[in-house]
Amino acid sequence: MELIGHMRKMSTRIVLFQQNAAHSLGVIHTDLKTADILNEKGPVTAGELAKLTGLTTGTVTALIDRLEQAGFVRREKDPHDGRRVIIVPVKENQKAIGALYKPLGNMTREVCEAYTPEQLDLINTFLSRMVGVFEQANSGVSGPKPDDRRCKNARSEKHEYE
């Protein structure tokens, strides 16, 4: 199988892992990945979060509500502008997420032990460049957004645990 085929297969397995991990935490895939983005970027406004995720502001508001209810984020007044609200990741509650990823991290380390430091540098460079490729590709598929009512109805039919 060629490289692109392996990457597609791995991508599918990553999505399935993320969906299962999110379900075990009582949230949906998008919520879990958004919590990751918040942990990576730090506190942001809902509007900034909408831009980072490519979701509509209405969808982001509902997503923040779910993450807040699950204990992964909290809303705080912006210390620089009291009219704005920022979304802050709750670091103390990230242990549940970390516990899900620990076995995956251990298995990944085992795989990496089979490679030389030079090979790992090459793999790391490749993966870093692929992150950029996916960021660029994501901006290219951010077309018109479906209206929030339709998304909410479709989502609630599929995810009874919301």
Coordinates of N, CA and C in Angstrom, one line a residue:
M1 N 0.9 -1.2 0.0 CA 0.0 0.0 0.0 C 0.9 1.2 0.0
E2 N 0.5 2.2 -0.8 CA 1.3 3.4 -0.9 C 1.1 4.3 0.3
L3 N 2.0 5.3 0.4 CA 2.0 6.3 1.6 C 0.6 6.9 1.8
I4 N 0.0 7.4 0.7 CA -1.3 8.1 0.8 C -2.4 7.1 1.4
G5 N -2.3 5.9 0.9 CA -3.3 4.9 1.4 C -3.1 4.6 2.9
H6 N -1.8 4.5 3.3 CA -1.6 4.3 4.7 C -2.0 5.5 5.6
M7 N -1.8 6.7 5.0 CA -2.2 7.9 5.8 C -3.8 8.0 5.9
R8 N -4.5 7.6 4.8 CA -5.9 7.6 4.9 C -6.4 6.6 5.9
K9 N -5.8 5.4 5.9 CA -6.2 4.3 6.8 C -5.9 4.8 8.3
M10 N -4.7 5.4 8.5 CA -4.4 5.9 9.8 C -5.4 7.0 10.2
S11 N -5.7 7.9 9.3 CA -6.6 9.0 9.6 C -8.0 8.4 10.1
T12 N -8.5 7.4 9.4 CA -9.7 6.8 9.8 C -9.6 6.2 11.2
R13 N -8.5 5.5 11.5 CA -8.4 5.0 12.8 C -8.3 6.0 13.9
I14 N -7.7 7.2 13.6 CA -7.6 8.3 14.5 C -9.0 8.8 14.8
V15 N -9.8 9.0 13.8 CA -11.1 9.5 13.9 C -11.9 8.6 14.8
L16 N -11.8 7.3 14.5 CA -12.6 6.3 15.3 C -12.1 6.3 16.8
F17 N -10.8 6.4 17.0 CA -10.3 6.5 18.4 C -10.9 7.7 19.1
Q18 N -10.8 8.9 18.4 CA -11.3 10.1 19.0 C -12.8 10.0 19.3
Q19 N -13.6 9.4 18.4 CA -15.0 9.3 18.7 C -15.3 8.4 19.9
N20 N -14.6 7.3 20.0 CA -14.7 6.4 21.1 C -14.3 7.1 22.4
A21 N -13.2 7.8 22.4 CA -12.7 8.5 23.6 C -13.7 9.6 24.0
A22 N -14.2 10.3 23.1 CA -15.2 11.3 23.4 C -16.4 10.7 24.0
H23 N -16.9 9.6 23.4 CA -18.1 8.9 23.9 C -17.9 8.5 25.4
S24 N -16.7 8.0 25.7 CA -16.4 7.5 27.0 C -16.4 8.6 28.0
L25 N -16.2 9.9 27.6 CA -16.2 11.0 28.4 C -17.6 11.7 28.5
G26 N -18.5 11.2 27.7 CA -19.9 11.8 27.7 C -20.0 13.0 26.8
V27 N -19.1 13.2 25.9 CA -19.1 14.3 24.9 C -19.0 13.8 23.5
I28 N -19.2 14.7 22.5 CA -19.1 14.2 21.2 C -17.7 14.6 20.6
H29 N -17.3 14.0 19.5 CA -16.0 14.1 18.9 C -15.5 15.6 18.8
T30 N -16.4 16.4 18.2 CA -16.1 17.8 18.0 C -15.8 18.5 19.4
D31 N -16.5 18.1 20.4 CA -16.3 18.7 21.7 C -14.9 18.4 22.2
L32 N -14.5 17.1 22.1 CA -13.2 16.7 22.6 C -12.1 17.3 21.9
K33 N -12.2 17.4 20.6 CA -11.2 18.1 19.8 C -11.1 19.6 20.0
T34 N -12.2 20.2 20.3 CA -12.2 21.6 20.7 C -11.6 21.8 22.0
A35 N -11.8 20.9 23.0 CA -11.1 21.0 24.3 C -9.6 20.9 24.0
D36 N -9.2 20.0 23.1 CA -7.7 19.9 22.7 C -7.2 21.3 22.2
I37 N -8.0 21.9 21.3 CA -7.6 23.2 20.7 C -7.5 24.2 21.8
L38 N -8.4 24.2 22.8 CA -8.3 25.2 23.9 C -7.1 24.9 24.7
N39 N -6.8 23.7 25.0 CA -5.6 23.4 25.7 C -4.3 23.8 25.0
E40 N -4.4 23.7 23.7 CA -3.2 24.1 22.8 C -3.1 25.6 22.8
K41 N -4.2 26.3 22.6 CA -4.2 27.8 22.3 C -4.3 28.6 23.6
G42 N -5.0 28.0 24.6 CA -5.3 28.8 25.8 C -6.6 29.5 25.7
P43 N -6.9 30.4 26.7 CA -8.2 31.0 26.7 C -8.4 31.9 25.4
V44 N -9.6 31.8 24.9 CA -10.0 32.5 23.7 C -11.5 32.9 23.8
T45 N -11.9 33.8 23.0 CA -13.4 34.2 23.0 C -14.1 33.1 22.1
A46 N -15.4 33.2 22.3 CA -16.2 32.2 21.5 C -16.1 32.5 20.0
G47 N -16.0 33.8 19.6 CA -15.7 34.1 18.2 C -14.4 33.6 17.7
E48 N -13.4 33.7 18.5 CA -12.1 33.2 18.1 C -12.1 31.7 18.0
L49 N -12.9 31.0 18.9 CA -13.0 29.6 18.8 C -13.8 29.2 17.6
A50 N -14.7 29.9 17.2 CA -15.5 29.6 15.9 C -14.5 29.7 14.7
K51 N -13.6 30.7 14.7 CA -12.7 30.8 13.6 C -11.7 29.6 13.6
L52 N -11.2 29.3 14.8 CA -10.2 28.2 14.9 C -10.8 26.8 14.5
T53 N -12.1 26.6 14.8 CA -12.7 25.3 14.5 C -13.5 25.3 13.1
G54 N -13.8 26.5 12.6 CA -14.5 26.5 11.3 C -16.0 26.3 11.6
L55 N -16.5 26.4 12.8 CA -17.9 26.2 13.1 C -18.6 27.5 13.2
T56 N -19.9 27.5 13.1 CA -20.7 28.7 13.2 C -20.7 29.2 14.7
T57 N -20.9 30.4 14.9 CA -21.0 30.9 16.3 C -22.1 30.3 17.1
G58 N -23.2 30.0 16.5 CA -24.3 29.3 17.2 C -23.9 27.9 17.6
T59 N -23.2 27.2 16.7 CA -22.8 25.8 17.0 C -21.7 25.9 18.1
V60 N -20.8 26.9 18.1 CA -19.8 27.0 19.1 C -20.4 27.3 20.5
T61 N -21.5 28.1 20.5 CA -22.2 28.4 21.8 C -22.7 27.1 22.4
A62 N -23.3 26.3 21.6 CA -23.9 25.0 22.1 C -22.7 24.1 22.6
L63 N -21.6 24.1 21.8 CA -20.5 23.3 22.1 C -19.8 23.7 23.4
I64 N -19.7 25.0 23.6 CA -19.2 25.5 24.9 C -20.1 25.2 26.0
D65 N -21.4 25.2 25.8 CA -22.3 24.8 26.9 C -22.1 23.4 27.3
R66 N -21.9 22.5 26.3 CA -21.6 21.1 26.6 C -20.3 20.9 27.3
L67 N -19.3 21.5 26.8 CA -18.0 21.4 27.5 C -18.0 22.0 28.9
E68 N -18.7 23.1 29.1 CA -18.8 23.6 30.5 C -19.6 22.7 31.4
Q69 N -20.6 22.1 30.9 CA -21.4 21.1 31.7 C -20.6 19.9 32.0
A70 N -19.7 19.5 31.1 CA -18.8 18.3 31.3 C -17.6 18.7 32.2
G71 N -17.4 20.0 32.5 CA -16.3 20.4 33.3 C -15.0 20.6 32.7
F72 N -15.0 20.7 31.3 CA -13.7 20.9 30.6 C -13.4 22.4 30.4
V73 N -14.3 23.3 30.4 CA -14.1 24.7 30.2 C -14.9 25.5 31.2
R74 N -14.6 26.8 31.3 CA -15.4 27.7 32.1 C -15.4 29.0 31.4
R75 N -16.5 29.8 31.5 CA -16.6 31.1 31.0 C -16.1 32.1 32.0
E76 N -15.2 33.0 31.6 CA -14.7 34.1 32.5 C -14.8 35.4 31.8
K77 N -15.0 36.5 32.6 CA -14.9 37.8 32.0 C -13.4 38.1 31.6
D78 N -13.3 38.7 30.4 CA -12.0 39.1 29.9 C -11.4 40.1 30.9
P79 N -10.2 39.8 31.4 CA -9.6 40.8 32.4 C -9.2 42.1 31.7
H80 N -9.1 42.1 30.4 CA -8.7 43.4 29.7 C -9.9 44.1 29.1
D81 N -11.1 43.4 29.0 CA -12.3 44.0 28.5 C -13.5 43.3 29.2
G82 N -14.0 43.9 30.2 CA -15.1 43.3 31.0 C -16.4 43.0 30.2
R83 N -16.5 43.5 29.0 CA -17.7 43.2 28.2 C -17.6 41.9 27.5
R84 N -16.4 41.4 27.3 CA -16.1 40.1 26.6 C -16.0 39.0 27.6
V85 N -16.4 37.8 27.1 CA -16.3 36.6 27.8 C -15.2 35.7 27.1
I86 N -14.3 35.1 27.9 CA -13.4 34.2 27.3 C -13.6 32.8 27.8
I87 N -13.3 31.9 27.0 CA -13.5 30.4 27.3 C -12.1 29.9 27.7
V88 N -12.1 29.4 29.0 CA -10.9 29.0 29.6 C -10.9 27.5 29.8
P89 N -9.9 26.8 29.4 CA -9.8 25.3 29.6 C -9.6 25.1 31.1
V90 N -10.3 24.1 31.7 CA -10.1 23.7 33.1 C -9.1 22.6 33.2
K91 N -7.9 23.0 33.5 CA -6.7 22.1 33.4 C -6.9 21.0 34.4
E92 N -7.5 21.2 35.6 CA -7.6 20.2 36.6 C -8.5 19.0 36.1
N93 N -9.4 19.3 35.2 CA -10.3 18.2 34.7 C -9.8 17.5 33.5
Q94 N -8.5 17.9 33.1 CA -8.0 17.2 31.9 C -7.4 15.9 32.1
K95 N -7.3 15.5 33.4 CA -6.8 14.2 33.8 C -7.6 13.0 33.1
A96 N -8.9 13.2 33.0 CA -9.7 12.1 32.4 C -9.3 11.9 31.0
I97 N -9.1 13.0 30.3 CA -8.6 13.0 28.9 C -7.2 12.3 28.8
G98 N -6.3 12.8 29.7 CA -5.0 12.3 29.7 C -5.0 10.8 29.9
A99 N -5.8 10.3 30.8 CA -5.9 8.8 31.1 C -6.3 8.0 29.8
L100 N -7.1 8.6 29.0 CA -7.5 7.9 27.8 C -6.4 7.8 26.8
Y101 N -5.5 8.8 26.8 CA -4.5 8.9 25.8 C -3.2 8.2 26.3
K102 N -3.1 7.9 27.6 CA -1.9 7.3 28.1 C -1.5 6.0 27.4
P103 N -2.4 5.0 27.3 CA -2.1 3.8 26.6 C -1.6 4.0 25.2
L104 N -2.3 4.9 24.5 CA -1.9 5.2 23.1 C -0.5 5.8 23.1
G105 N -0.2 6.7 24.0 CA 1.2 7.3 24.1 C 2.2 6.2 24.4
N106 N 1.9 5.3 25.3 CA 2.8 4.2 25.6 C 3.1 3.3 24.3
M107 N 2.0 3.0 23.6 CA 2.2 2.2 22.4 C 3.0 2.9 21.3
T108 N 2.8 4.2 21.2 CA 3.5 5.0 20.3 C 5.0 5.0 20.6
R109 N 5.3 5.2 21.9 CA 6.7 5.2 22.3 C 7.4 3.8 21.9
E110 N 6.6 2.7 22.1 CA 7.2 1.4 21.8 C 7.5 1.3 20.3
V111 N 6.6 1.9 19.4 CA 6.8 1.9 18.0 C 8.1 2.7 17.7
C112 N 8.2 3.9 18.3 CA 9.3 4.8 18.1 C 10.6 4.2 18.5
E113 N 10.7 3.3 19.4 CA 11.9 2.6 19.9 C 12.6 1.8 18.7
A114 N 11.8 1.5 17.7 CA 12.4 0.7 16.6 C 13.1 1.6 15.6
Y115 N 13.1 2.9 15.8 CA 13.7 3.8 14.8 C 14.9 4.5 15.5
T116 N 15.8 4.9 14.6 CA 17.0 5.7 15.1 C 16.6 7.1 15.3
P117 N 17.4 7.9 16.1 CA 17.1 9.3 16.3 C 17.0 10.0 15.0
E118 N 17.8 9.7 14.0 CA 17.8 10.4 12.7 C 16.4 10.1 12.0
Q119 N 16.0 8.8 12.0 CA 14.8 8.5 11.4 C 13.6 9.2 12.1
L120 N 13.6 9.2 13.4 CA 12.6 9.9 14.2 C 12.5 11.4 13.8
D121 N 13.7 12.0 13.6 CA 13.7 13.4 13.2 C 13.0 13.6 11.9
L122 N 13.3 12.7 10.9 CA 12.7 12.7 9.6 C 11.2 12.6 9.7
I123 N 10.7 11.6 10.5 CA 9.3 11.3 10.7 C 8.7 12.6 11.4
N124 N 9.3 13.1 12.4 CA 8.8 14.3 13.1 C 8.6 15.5 12.1
T125 N 9.6 15.7 11.2 CA 9.6 16.8 10.2 C 8.4 16.5 9.3
F126 N 8.3 15.3 8.8 CA 7.2 14.9 7.9 C 5.8 15.2 8.6
L127 N 5.6 14.7 9.8 CA 4.4 15.0 10.5 C 4.1 16.4 10.8
S128 N 5.1 17.2 11.1 CA 4.9 18.6 11.3 C 4.5 19.3 10.0
R129 N 5.1 18.9 8.9 CA 4.7 19.5 7.6 C 3.3 19.1 7.3
M130 N 2.9 17.8 7.6 CA 1.5 17.4 7.3 C 0.5 18.1 8.1
V131 N 0.8 18.5 9.3 CA -0.1 19.4 10.1 C -0.4 20.7 9.3
G132 N 0.7 21.3 8.8 CA 0.5 22.5 7.9 C -0.4 22.2 6.7
V133 N -0.2 21.0 6.1 CA -1.0 20.6 4.9 C -2.5 20.5 5.3
F134 N -2.7 19.9 6.4 CA -4.1 19.8 6.9 C -4.7 21.1 7.3
E135 N -4.0 22.0 7.9 CA -4.5 23.3 8.2 C -4.8 24.0 7.0
Q136 N -4.0 23.9 5.9 CA -4.3 24.6 4.7 C -5.5 24.0 4.0
A137 N -5.6 22.6 4.0 CA -6.7 21.9 3.4 C -8.0 22.3 4.1
N138 N -8.0 22.4 5.5 CA -9.2 22.8 6.2 C -9.7 24.1 5.8
S139 N -8.8 25.1 5.6 CA -9.2 26.4 5.2 C -9.9 26.4 3.8
G140 N -9.5 25.4 3.0 CA -10.0 25.3 1.6 C -11.4 24.6 1.6
V141 N -11.8 23.9 2.7 CA -13.1 23.3 2.7 C -14.1 24.0 3.6
S142 N -13.8 25.2 4.0 CA -14.7 25.9 4.9 C -15.7 26.7 4.1
G143 N -16.6 26.0 3.4 CA -17.6 26.7 2.6 C -18.7 27.1 3.4
P144 N -19.9 27.3 2.8 CA -21.1 27.8 3.5 C -21.5 26.8 4.6
K145 N -21.9 27.3 5.8 CA -22.2 26.5 6.9 C -23.7 26.2 6.9
P146 N -24.1 24.9 7.2 CA -25.5 24.7 7.3 C -26.1 25.4 8.5
D147 N -27.4 25.7 8.4 CA -28.0 26.5 9.6 C -28.0 25.6 10.8
D148 N -27.8 26.2 12.0 CA -27.6 25.5 13.2 C -28.8 24.6 13.6
R149 N -30.0 25.0 13.3 CA -31.2 24.1 13.6 C -31.0 22.8 12.9
R150 N -30.7 22.8 11.7 CA -30.5 21.5 11.0 C -29.4 20.7 11.6
C151 N -28.3 21.3 11.9 CA -27.2 20.6 12.5 C -27.6 20.0 13.9
K152 N -28.3 20.8 14.7 CA -28.7 20.4 16.0 C -29.6 19.2 15.9
N153 N -30.6 19.3 15.0 CA -31.5 18.2 14.9 C -30.8 16.9 14.4
A154 N -30.0 17.0 13.4 CA -29.3 15.8 12.9 C -28.4 15.2 14.0
R155 N -27.7 16.1 14.7 CA -26.8 15.6 15.8 C -27.6 14.9 16.9
S156 N -28.7 15.5 17.3 CA -29.4 14.9 18.5 C -30.0 13.5 18.1
E157 N -30.3 13.3 16.8 CA -30.7 12.0 16.4 C -29.6 11.0 16.5
K158 N -28.4 11.4 16.3 CA -27.3 10.4 16.2 C -26.6 10.2 17.6
H159 N -26.7 11.2 18.5 CA -26.0 11.1 19.8 C -27.0 11.3 21.0
E160 N -27.5 10.2 21.4 CA -28.5 10.2 22.5 C -27.9 10.7 23.8
Y161 N -26.6 10.6 24.0 CA -25.9 11.0 25.2 C -25.7 12.5 25.4
E162 N -26.0 13.3 24.4 CA -25.8 14.7 24.5 C -26.8 15.3 25.5

